[in-house]
PDB file of C-alpha atoms in Angstrom:
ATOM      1  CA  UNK D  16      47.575 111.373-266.011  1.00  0.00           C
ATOM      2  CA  UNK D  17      49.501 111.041-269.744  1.00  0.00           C
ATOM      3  CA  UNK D  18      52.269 109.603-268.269  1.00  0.00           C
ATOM      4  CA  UNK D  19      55.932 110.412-268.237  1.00  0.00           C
ATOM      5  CA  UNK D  20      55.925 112.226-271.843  1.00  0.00           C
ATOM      6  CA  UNK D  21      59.363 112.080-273.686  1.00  0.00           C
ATOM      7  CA  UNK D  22      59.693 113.887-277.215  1.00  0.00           C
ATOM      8  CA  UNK D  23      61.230 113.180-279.796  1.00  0.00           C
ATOM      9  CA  UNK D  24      60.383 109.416-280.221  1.00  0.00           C
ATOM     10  CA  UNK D  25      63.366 109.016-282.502  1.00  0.00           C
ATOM     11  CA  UNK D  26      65.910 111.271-283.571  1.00  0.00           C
ATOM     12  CA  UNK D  27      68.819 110.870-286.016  1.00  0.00           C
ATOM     13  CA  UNK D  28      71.215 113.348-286.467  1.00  0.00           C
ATOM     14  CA  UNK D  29      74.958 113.566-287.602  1.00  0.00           C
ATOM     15  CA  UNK D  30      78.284 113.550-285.839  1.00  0.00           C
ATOM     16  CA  UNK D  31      78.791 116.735-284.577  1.00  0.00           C
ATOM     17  CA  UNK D  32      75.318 117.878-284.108  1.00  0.00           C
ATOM     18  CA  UNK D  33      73.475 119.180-280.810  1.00  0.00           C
ATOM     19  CA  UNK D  34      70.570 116.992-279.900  1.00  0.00           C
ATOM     20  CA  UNK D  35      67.923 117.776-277.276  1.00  0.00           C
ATOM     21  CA  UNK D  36      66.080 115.352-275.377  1.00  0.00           C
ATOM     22  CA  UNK D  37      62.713 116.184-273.617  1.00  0.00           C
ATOM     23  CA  UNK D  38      60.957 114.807-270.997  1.00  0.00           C
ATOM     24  CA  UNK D  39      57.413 116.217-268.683  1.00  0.00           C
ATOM     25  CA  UNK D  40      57.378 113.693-265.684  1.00  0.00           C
ATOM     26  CA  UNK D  41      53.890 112.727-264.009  1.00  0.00           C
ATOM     27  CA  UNK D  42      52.591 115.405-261.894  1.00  0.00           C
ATOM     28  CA  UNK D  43      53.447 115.585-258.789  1.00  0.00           C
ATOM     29  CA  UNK D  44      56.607 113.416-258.953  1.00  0.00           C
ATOM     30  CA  UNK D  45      59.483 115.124-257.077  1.00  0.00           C
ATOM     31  CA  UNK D  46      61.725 112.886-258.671  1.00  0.00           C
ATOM     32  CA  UNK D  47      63.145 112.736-262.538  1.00  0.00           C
ATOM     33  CA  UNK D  48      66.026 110.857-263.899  1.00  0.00           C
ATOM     34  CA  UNK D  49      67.235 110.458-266.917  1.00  0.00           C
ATOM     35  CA  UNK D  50      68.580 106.487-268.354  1.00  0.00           C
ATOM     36  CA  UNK D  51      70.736 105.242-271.114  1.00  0.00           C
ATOM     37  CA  UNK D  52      69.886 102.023-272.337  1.00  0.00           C
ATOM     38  CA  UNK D  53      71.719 100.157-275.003  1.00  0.00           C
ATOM     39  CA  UNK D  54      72.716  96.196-275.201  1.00  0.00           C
ATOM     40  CA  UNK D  55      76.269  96.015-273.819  1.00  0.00           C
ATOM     41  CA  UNK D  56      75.730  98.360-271.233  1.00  0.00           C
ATOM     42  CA  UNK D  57      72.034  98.087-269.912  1.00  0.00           C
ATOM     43  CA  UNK D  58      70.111 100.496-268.408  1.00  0.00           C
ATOM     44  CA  UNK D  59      72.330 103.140-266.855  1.00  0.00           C
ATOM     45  CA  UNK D  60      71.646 106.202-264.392  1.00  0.00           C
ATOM     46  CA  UNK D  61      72.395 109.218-265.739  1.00  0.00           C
ATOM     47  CA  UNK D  62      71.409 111.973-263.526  1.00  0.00           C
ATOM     48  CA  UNK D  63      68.437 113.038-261.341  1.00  0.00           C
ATOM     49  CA  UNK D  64      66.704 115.400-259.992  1.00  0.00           C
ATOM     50  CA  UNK D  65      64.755 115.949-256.807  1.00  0.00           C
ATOM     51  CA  UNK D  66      62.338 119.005-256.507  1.00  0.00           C
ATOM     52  CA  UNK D  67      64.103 120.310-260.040  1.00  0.00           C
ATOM     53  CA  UNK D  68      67.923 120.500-258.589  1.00  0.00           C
ATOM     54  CA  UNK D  69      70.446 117.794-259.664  1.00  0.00           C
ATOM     55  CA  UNK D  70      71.734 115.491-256.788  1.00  0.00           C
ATOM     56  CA  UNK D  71      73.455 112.554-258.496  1.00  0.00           C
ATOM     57  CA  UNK D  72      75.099 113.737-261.732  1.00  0.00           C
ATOM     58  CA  UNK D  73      78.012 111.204-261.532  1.00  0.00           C
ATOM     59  CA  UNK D  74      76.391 109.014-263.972  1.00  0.00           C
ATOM     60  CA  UNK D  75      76.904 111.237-267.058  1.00  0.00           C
ATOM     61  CA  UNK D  76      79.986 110.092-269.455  1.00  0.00           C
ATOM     62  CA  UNK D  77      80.986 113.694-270.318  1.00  0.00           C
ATOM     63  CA  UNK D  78      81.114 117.232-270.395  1.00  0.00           C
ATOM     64  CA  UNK D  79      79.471 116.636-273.846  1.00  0.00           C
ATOM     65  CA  UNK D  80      75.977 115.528-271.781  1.00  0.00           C
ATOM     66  CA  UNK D  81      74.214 118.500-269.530  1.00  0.00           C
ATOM     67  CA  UNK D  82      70.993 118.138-267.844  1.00  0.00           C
ATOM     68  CA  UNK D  83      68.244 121.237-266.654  1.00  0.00           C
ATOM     69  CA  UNK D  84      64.849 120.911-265.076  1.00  0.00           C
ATOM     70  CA  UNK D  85      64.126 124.866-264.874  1.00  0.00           C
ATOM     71  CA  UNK D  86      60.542 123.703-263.714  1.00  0.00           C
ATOM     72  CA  UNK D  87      58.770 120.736-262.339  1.00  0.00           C
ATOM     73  CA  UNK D  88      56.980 119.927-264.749  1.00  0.00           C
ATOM     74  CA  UNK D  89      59.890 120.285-267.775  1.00  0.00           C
ATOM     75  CA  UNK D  90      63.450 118.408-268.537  1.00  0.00           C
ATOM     76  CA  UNK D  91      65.940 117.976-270.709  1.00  0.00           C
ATOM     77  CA  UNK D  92      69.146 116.087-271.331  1.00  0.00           C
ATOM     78  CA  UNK D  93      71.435 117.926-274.124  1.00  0.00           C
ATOM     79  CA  UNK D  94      74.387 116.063-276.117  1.00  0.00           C
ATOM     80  CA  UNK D  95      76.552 118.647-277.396  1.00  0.00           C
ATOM     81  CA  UNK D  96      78.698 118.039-279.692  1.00  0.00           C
ATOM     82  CA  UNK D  97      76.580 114.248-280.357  1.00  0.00           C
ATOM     83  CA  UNK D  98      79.074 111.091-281.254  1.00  0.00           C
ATOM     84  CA  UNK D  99      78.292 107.957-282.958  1.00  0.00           C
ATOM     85  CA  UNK D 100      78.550 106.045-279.736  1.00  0.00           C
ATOM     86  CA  UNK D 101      75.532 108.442-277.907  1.00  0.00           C
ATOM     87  CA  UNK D 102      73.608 105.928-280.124  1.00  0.00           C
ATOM     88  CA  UNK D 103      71.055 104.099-277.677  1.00  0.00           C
ATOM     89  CA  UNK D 104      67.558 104.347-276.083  1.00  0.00           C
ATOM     90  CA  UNK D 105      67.235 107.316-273.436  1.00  0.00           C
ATOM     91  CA  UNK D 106      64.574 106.857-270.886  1.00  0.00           C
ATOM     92  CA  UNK D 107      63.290 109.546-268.812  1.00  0.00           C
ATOM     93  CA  UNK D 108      61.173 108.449-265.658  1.00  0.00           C
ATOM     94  CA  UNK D 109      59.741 109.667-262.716  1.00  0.00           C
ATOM     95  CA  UNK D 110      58.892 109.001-259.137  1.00  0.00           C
ATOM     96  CA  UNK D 111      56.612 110.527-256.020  1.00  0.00           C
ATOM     97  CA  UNK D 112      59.024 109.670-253.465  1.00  0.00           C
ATOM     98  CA  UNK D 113      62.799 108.742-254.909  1.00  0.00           C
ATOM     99  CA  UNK D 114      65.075 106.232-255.826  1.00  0.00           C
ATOM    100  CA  UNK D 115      63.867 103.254-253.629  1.00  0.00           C
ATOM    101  CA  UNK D 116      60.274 103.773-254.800  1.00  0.00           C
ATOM    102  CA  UNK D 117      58.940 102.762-258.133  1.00  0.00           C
ATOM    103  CA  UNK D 118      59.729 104.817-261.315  1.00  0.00           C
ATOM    104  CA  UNK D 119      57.684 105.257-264.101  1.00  0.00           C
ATOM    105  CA  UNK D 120      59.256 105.662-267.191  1.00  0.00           C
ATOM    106  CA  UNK D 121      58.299 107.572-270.383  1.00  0.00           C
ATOM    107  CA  UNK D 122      58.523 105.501-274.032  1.00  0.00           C
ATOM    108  CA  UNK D 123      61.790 106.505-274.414  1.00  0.00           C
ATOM    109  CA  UNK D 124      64.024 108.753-277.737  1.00  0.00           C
ATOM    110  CA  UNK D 125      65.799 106.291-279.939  1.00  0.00           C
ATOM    111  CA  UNK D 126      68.895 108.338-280.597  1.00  0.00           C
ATOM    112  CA  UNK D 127      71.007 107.810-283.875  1.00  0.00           C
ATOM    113  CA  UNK D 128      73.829 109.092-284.497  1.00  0.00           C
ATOM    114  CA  UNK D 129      75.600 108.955-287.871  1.00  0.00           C
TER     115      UNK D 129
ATOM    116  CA  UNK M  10      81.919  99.839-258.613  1.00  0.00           C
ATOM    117  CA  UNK M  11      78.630  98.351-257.329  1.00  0.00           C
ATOM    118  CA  UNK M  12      76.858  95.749-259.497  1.00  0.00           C
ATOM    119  CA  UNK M  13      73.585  93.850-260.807  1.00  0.00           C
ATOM    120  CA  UNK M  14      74.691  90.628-262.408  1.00  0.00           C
ATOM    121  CA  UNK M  15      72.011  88.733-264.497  1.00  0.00           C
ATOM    122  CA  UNK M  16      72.396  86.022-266.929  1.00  0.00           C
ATOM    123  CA  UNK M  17      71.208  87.269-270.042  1.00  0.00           C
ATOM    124  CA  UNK M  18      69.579  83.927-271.516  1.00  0.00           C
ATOM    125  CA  UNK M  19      66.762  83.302-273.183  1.00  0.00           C
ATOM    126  CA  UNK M  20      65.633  81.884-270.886  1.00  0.00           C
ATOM    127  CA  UNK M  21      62.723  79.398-272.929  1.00  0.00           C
ATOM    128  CA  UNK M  22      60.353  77.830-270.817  1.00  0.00           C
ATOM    129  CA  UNK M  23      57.459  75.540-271.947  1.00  0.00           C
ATOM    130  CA  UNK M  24      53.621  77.701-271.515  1.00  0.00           C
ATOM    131  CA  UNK M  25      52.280  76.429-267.870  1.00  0.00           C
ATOM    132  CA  UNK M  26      55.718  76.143-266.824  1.00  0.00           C
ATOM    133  CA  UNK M  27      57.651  78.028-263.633  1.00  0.00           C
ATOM    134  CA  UNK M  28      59.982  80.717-265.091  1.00  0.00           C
ATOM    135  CA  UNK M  29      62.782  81.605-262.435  1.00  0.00           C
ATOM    136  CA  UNK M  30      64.879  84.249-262.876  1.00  0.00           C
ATOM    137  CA  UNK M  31      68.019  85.459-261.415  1.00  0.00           C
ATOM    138  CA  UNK M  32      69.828  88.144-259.666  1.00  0.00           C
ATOM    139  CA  UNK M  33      73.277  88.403-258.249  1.00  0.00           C
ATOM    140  CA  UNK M  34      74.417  91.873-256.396  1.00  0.00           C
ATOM    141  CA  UNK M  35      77.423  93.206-255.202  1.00  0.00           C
ATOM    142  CA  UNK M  36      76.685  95.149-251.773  1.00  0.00           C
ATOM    143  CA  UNK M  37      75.496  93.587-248.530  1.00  0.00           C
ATOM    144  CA  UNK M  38      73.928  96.698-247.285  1.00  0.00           C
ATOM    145  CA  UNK M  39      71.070  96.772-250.144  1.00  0.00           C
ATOM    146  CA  UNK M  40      67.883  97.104-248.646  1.00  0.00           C
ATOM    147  CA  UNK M  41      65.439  97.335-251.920  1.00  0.00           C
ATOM    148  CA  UNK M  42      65.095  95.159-254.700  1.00  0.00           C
ATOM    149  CA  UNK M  43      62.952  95.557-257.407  1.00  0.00           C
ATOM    150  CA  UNK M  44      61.716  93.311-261.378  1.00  0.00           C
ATOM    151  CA  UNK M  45      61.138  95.261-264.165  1.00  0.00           C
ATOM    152  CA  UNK M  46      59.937  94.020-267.177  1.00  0.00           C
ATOM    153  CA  UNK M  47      60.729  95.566-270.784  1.00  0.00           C
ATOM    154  CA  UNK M  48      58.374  94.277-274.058  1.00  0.00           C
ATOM    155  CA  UNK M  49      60.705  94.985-276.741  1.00  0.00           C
ATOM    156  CA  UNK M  50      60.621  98.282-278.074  1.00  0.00           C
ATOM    157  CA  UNK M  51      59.048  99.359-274.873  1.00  0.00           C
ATOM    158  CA  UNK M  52      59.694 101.124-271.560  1.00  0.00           C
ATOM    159  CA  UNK M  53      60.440  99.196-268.357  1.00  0.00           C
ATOM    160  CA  UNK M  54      57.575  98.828-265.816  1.00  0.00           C
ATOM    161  CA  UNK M  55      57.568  97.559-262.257  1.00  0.00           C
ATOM    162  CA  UNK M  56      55.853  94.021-261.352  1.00  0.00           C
ATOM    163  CA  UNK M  57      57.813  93.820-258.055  1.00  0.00           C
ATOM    164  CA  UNK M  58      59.642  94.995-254.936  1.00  0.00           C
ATOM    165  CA  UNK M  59      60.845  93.151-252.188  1.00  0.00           C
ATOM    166  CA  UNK M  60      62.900  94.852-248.861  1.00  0.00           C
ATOM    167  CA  UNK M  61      63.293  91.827-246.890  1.00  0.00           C
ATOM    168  CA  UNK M  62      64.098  87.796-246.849  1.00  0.00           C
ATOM    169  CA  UNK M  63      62.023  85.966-248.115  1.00  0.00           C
ATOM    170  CA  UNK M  64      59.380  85.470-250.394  1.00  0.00           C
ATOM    171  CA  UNK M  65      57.064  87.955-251.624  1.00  0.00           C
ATOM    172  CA  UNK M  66      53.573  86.609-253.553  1.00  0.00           C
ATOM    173  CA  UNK M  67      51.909  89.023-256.051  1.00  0.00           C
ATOM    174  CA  UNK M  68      49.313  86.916-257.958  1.00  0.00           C
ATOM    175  CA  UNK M  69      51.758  84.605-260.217  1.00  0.00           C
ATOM    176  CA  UNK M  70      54.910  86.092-259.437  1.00  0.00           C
ATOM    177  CA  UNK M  71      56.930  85.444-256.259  1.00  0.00           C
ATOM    178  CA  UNK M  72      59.876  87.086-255.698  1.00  0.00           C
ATOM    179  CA  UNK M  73      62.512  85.293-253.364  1.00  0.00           C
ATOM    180  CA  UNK M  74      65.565  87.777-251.667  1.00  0.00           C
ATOM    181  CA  UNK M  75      67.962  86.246-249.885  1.00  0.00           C
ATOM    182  CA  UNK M  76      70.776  88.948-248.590  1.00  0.00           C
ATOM    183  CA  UNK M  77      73.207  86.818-246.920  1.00  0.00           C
ATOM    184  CA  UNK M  78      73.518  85.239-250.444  1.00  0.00           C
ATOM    185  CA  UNK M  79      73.419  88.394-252.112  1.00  0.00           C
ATOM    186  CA  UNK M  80      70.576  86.981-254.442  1.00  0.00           C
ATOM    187  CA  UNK M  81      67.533  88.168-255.750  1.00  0.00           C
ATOM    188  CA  UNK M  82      64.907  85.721-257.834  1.00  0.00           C
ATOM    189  CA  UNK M  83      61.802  85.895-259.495  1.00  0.00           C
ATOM    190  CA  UNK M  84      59.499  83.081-260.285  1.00  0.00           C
ATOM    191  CA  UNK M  85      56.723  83.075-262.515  1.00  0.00           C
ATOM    192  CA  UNK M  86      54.404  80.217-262.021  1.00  0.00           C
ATOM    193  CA  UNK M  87      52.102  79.196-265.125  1.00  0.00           C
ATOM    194  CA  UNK M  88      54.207  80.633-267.671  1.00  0.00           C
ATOM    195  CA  UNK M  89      51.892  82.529-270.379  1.00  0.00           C
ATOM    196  CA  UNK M  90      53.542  83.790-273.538  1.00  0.00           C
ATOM    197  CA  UNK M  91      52.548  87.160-272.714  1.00  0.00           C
ATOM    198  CA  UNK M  92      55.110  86.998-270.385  1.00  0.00           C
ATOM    199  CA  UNK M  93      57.827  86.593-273.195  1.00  0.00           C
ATOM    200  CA  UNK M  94      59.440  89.705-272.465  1.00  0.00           C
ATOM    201  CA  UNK M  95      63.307  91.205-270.788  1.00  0.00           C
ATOM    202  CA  UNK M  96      63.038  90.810-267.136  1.00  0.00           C
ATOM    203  CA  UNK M  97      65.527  93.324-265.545  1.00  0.00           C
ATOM    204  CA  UNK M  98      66.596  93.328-261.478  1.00  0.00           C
ATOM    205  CA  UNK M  99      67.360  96.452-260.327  1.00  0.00           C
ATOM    206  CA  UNK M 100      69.164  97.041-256.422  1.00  0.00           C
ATOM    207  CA  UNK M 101      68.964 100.406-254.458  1.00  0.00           C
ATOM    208  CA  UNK M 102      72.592 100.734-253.227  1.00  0.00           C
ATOM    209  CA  UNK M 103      73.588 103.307-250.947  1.00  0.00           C
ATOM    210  CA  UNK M 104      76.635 105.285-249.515  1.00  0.00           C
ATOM    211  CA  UNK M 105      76.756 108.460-250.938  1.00  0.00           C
ATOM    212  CA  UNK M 106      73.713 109.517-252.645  1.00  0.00           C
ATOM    213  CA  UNK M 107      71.029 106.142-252.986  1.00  0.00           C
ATOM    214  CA  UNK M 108      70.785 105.214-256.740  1.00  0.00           C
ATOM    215  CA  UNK M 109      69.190 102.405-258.476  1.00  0.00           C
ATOM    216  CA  UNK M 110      71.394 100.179-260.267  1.00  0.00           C
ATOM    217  CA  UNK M 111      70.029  97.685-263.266  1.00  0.00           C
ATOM    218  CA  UNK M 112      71.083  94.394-264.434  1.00  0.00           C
ATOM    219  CA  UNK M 113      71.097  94.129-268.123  1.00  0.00           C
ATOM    220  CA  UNK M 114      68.138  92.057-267.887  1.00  0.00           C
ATOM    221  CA  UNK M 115      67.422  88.271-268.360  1.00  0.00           C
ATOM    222  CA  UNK M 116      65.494  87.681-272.066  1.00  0.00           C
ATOM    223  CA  UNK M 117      62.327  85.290-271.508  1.00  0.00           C
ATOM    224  CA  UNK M 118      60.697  83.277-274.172  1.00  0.00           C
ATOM    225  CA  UNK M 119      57.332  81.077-273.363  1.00  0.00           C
ATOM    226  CA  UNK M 120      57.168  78.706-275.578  1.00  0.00           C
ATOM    227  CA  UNK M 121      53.012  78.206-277.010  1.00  0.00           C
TER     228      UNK M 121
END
């Protein structure tokens, strides 16, 4: 298996803009969440997902951030309208068996926002 | 609010040398603990997991849990730079729905 596959690898859009994060997780895996990593903060839970329907969403700063998984093998994590401080590394992982388990993550966007 | 506490270093420890790392946590009823480690610029893997006191022994690394403490370590006997990397502790909490919480990770250099 590929991996946990995120696209793009980088993005940089402006204030104001929508920007679309993808993820496939490892097949199999009935487990996908999405992080937010940047220095002051850490690594943060967003949301995830188990068997494609969200059950911790609690993580997400704002209405400005939705999530979908329409299919198991398919994510995505939408900032709409984006803000300079979205700025950060989002990692999208995956797991067979849920949050206590190990999680395999994908290489991550690089989201700027200017 | 349920926490990871780390000290962020570097940490910089002669090659050959025991690293030990770590990990503070805010809720006695954690039952998994787990070390990721991040190259920079890269994604976080596991190297560990631990669910009870004690040690745990996985070829170099040994990590220590100790939950009346509320503390979480990792040791890495014969330091190799290689291992220069972010360490990061992460703590299952429950109550509610179970989520994984991170530390903002412990920077380690190994010195050549």
């Amino acid at each position: 298996d590929a991996g946990v596959i995120q696209s793009p690898r980088h993005e940089v859009t402006e204030m104001g803009q929508e920007v679309t994060l993808r993820c496939k997780p490892i097949s199999g895996h009935d487990y996908l969440f999405w992080y937010r990593q940047t220095m002051m903060r850490g690594l943060e839970l967003l949301i995830y997902f188990n068997n494609n329907v969200p059950i911790d969403d609690s993580g997400m700063p704002e209405d400005r951030f939705s999530a979908k998984m329409p299919n198991a093998s398919f994510s995505t994590l939408k900032i709409q309208p984006s803000e300079p401080r979205d700025s950060a590394v989002y990692f999208c992982a995956s797991s067979l068996q849920g949050p206590g388990t190990e999680a395999f993550f994908g290489q991550g966007t690089r989201l700027t926002v200017v | 609010q349920k926490e990871v506490e780390q000290n962020s270093g570097p940490l910089s420890v002669p090659e050959g040398a025991i690293a030990s790392l770590n990990c503070t946590y805010s809720d006695r009823v954690s039952q998994s603990f787990f070390w990721y480690r991040q190259y920079s610029g890269k994604s976080p893997e596991l190297i560990m997991s631990i669910y009870s006191n004690g040690d745990k022994e996985d070829g170099r690394f040994t990590a220590q849990l100790n939950k009346a403490s509320q503390y979480v370590s990792l040791l890495i006997r014969d330091s190799q730079p290689s291992d220069s990397a972010t360490y990061l502790c992460a703590v299952l909490f429950s109550g509610g729905y179970q989520k994984v919480t991170f530390g903002t990770g412990t920077k380690l250099q190994v010195i050549p």
